[in-house]
PDB file of C-alpha atoms in Angstrom:
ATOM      1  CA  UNK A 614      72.866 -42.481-119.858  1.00 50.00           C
ATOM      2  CA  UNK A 615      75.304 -42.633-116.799  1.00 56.00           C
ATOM      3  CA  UNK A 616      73.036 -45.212-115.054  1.00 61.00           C
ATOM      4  CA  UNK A 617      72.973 -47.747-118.533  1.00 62.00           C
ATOM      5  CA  UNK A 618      76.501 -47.349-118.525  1.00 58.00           C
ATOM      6  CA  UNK A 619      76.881 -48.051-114.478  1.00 80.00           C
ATOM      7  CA  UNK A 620      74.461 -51.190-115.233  1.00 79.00           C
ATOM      8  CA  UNK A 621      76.656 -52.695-118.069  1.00 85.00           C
ATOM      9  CA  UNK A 622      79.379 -51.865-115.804  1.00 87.00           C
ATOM     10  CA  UNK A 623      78.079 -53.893-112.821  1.00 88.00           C
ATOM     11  CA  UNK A 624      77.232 -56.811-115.890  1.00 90.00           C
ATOM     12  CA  UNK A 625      80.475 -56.732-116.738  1.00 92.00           C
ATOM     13  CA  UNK A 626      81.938 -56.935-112.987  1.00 90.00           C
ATOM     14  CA  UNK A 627      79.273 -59.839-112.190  1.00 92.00           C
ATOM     15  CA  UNK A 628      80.343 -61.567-115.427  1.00 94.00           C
ATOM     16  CA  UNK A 629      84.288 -61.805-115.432  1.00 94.00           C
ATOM     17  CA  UNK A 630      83.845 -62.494-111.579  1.00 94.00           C
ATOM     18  CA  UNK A 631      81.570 -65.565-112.131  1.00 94.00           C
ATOM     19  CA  UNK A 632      83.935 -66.946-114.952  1.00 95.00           C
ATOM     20  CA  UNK A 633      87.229 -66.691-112.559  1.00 96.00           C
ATOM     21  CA  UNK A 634      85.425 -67.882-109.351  1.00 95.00           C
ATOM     22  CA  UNK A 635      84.037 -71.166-111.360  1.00 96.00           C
ATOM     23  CA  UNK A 636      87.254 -71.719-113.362  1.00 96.00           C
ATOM     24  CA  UNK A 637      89.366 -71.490-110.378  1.00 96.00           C
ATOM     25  CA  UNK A 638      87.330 -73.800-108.193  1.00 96.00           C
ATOM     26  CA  UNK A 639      87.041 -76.248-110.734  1.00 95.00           C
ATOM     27  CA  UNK A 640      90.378 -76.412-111.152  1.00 96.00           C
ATOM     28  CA  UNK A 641      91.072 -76.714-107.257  1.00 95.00           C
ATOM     29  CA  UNK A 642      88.402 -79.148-107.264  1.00 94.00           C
ATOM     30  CA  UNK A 643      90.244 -81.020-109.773  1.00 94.00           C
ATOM     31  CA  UNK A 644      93.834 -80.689-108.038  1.00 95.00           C
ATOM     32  CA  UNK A 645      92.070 -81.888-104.984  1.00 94.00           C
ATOM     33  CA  UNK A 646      90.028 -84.892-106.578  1.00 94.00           C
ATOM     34  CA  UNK A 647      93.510 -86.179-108.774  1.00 93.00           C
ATOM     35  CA  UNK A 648      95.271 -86.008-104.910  1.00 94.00           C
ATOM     36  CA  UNK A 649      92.449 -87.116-102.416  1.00 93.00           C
ATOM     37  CA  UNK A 650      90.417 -89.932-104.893  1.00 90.00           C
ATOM     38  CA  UNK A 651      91.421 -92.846-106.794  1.00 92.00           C
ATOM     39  CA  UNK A 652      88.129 -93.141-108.586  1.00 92.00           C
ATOM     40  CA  UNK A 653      87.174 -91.347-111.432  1.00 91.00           C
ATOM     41  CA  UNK A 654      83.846 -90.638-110.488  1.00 94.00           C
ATOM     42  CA  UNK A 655      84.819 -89.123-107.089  1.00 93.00           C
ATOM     43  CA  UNK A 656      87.351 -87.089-108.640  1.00 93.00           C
ATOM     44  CA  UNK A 657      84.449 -85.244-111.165  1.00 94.00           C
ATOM     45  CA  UNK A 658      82.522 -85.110-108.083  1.00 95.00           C
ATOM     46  CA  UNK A 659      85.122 -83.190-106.833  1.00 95.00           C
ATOM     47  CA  UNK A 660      85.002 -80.762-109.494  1.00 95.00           C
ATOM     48  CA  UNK A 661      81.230 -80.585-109.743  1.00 96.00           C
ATOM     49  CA  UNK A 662      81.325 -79.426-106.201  1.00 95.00           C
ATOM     50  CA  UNK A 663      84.567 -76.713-106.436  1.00 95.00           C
ATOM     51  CA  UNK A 664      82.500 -75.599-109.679  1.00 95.00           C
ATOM     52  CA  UNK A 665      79.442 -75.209-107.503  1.00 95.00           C
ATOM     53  CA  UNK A 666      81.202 -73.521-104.470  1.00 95.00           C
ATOM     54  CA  UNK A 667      82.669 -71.374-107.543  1.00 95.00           C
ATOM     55  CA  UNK A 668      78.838 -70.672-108.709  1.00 95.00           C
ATOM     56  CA  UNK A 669      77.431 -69.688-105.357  1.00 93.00           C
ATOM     57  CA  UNK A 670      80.067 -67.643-104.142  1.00 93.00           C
ATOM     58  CA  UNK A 671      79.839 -65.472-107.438  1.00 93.00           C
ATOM     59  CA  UNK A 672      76.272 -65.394-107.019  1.00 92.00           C
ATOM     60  CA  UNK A 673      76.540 -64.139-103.356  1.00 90.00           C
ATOM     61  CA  UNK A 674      79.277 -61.100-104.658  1.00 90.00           C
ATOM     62  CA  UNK A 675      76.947 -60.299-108.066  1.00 89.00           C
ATOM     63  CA  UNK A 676      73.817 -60.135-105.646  1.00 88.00           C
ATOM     64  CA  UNK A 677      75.320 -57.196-103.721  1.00 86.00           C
ATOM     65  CA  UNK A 678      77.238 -55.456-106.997  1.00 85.00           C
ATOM     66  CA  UNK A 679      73.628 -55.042-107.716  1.00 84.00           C
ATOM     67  CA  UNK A 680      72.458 -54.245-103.921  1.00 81.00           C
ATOM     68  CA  UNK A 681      69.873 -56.992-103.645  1.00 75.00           C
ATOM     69  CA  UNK A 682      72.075 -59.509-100.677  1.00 64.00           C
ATOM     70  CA  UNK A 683      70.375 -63.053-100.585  1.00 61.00           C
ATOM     71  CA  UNK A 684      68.635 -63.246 -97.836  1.00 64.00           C
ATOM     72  CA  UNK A 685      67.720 -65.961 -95.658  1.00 64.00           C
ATOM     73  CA  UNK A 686      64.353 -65.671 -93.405  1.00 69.00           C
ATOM     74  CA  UNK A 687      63.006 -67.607 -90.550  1.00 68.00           C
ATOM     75  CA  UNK A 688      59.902 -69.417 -91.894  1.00 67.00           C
ATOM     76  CA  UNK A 689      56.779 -68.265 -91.082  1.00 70.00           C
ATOM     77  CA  UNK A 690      54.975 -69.426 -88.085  1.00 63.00           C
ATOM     78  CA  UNK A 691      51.569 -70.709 -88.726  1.00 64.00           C
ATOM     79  CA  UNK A 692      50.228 -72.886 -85.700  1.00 59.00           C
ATOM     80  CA  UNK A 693      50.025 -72.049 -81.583  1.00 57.00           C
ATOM     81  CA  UNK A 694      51.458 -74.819 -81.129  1.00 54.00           C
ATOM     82  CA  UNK A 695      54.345 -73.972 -82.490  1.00 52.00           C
ATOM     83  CA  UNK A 696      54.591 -71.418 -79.901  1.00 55.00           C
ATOM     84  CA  UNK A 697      54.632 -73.761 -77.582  1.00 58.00           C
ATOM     85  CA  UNK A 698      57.574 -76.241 -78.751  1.00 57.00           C
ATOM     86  CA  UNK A 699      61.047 -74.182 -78.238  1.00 55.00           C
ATOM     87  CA  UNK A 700      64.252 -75.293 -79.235  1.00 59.00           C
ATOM     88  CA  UNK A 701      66.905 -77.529 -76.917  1.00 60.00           C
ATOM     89  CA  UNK A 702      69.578 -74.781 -76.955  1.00 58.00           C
ATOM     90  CA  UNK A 703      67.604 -71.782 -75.639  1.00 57.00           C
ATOM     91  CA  UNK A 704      67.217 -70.713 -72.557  1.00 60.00           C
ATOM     92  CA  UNK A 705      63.969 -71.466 -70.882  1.00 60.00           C
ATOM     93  CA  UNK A 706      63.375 -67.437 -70.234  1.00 64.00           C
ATOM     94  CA  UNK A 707      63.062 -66.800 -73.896  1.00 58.00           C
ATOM     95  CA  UNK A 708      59.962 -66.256 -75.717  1.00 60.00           C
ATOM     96  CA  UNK A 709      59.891 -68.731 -78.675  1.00 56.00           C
ATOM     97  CA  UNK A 710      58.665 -65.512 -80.931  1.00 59.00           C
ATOM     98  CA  UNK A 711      62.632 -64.184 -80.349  1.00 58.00           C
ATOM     99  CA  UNK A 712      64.044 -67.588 -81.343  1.00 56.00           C
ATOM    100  CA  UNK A 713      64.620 -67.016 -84.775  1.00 56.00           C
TER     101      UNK A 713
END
């Protein structure tokens, strides 16, 4: 019963944190759209993206109230000649299999 409980608990967290995070960067988005923009379509463009900054930063904190942090992997290699091409800021000394 401790870990249902626990589970709401962590619901709870992930919910009232996603509700401040997108309220509050709308609204900066809108503070910052009614001082930057002139237009009214750049100023909701402003808020779309404070309300998506809002979104994904909640999404990043709920993901590791519930111990599963987003992860982002190198794609997987598929060809040799990919193996061959290497990148134009590493050194030549470095194996393109440590690149990523």
């Amino acid at each position: 019963m401790a870990e249902k409980t626990d589970v709401n608990a962590n619901w709870d967290a992930c919910l009232d944190l996603s509700v401040r995070r997108f309220v509050y960067s709308s609204l900066a988005g809108a503070f910052g759209g009614l001082l930057l923009f002139r237009s009214p379509v750049s100023r909701w463009a402003s808020v779309a993206f404070g309300a998506g900054v809002g979104i994904g930063s909640a999404y990043t904190d709920c993901s590791h109230i519930f111990g599963s942090p987003a992860k982002m992997e190198c794609p997987k290699k598929t060809s040799s000649a990919h193996e061959q091409l290497t990148p134009l800021n590493t050194p030549p000394n470095v194996p393109a299999s440590q690149v990523c």
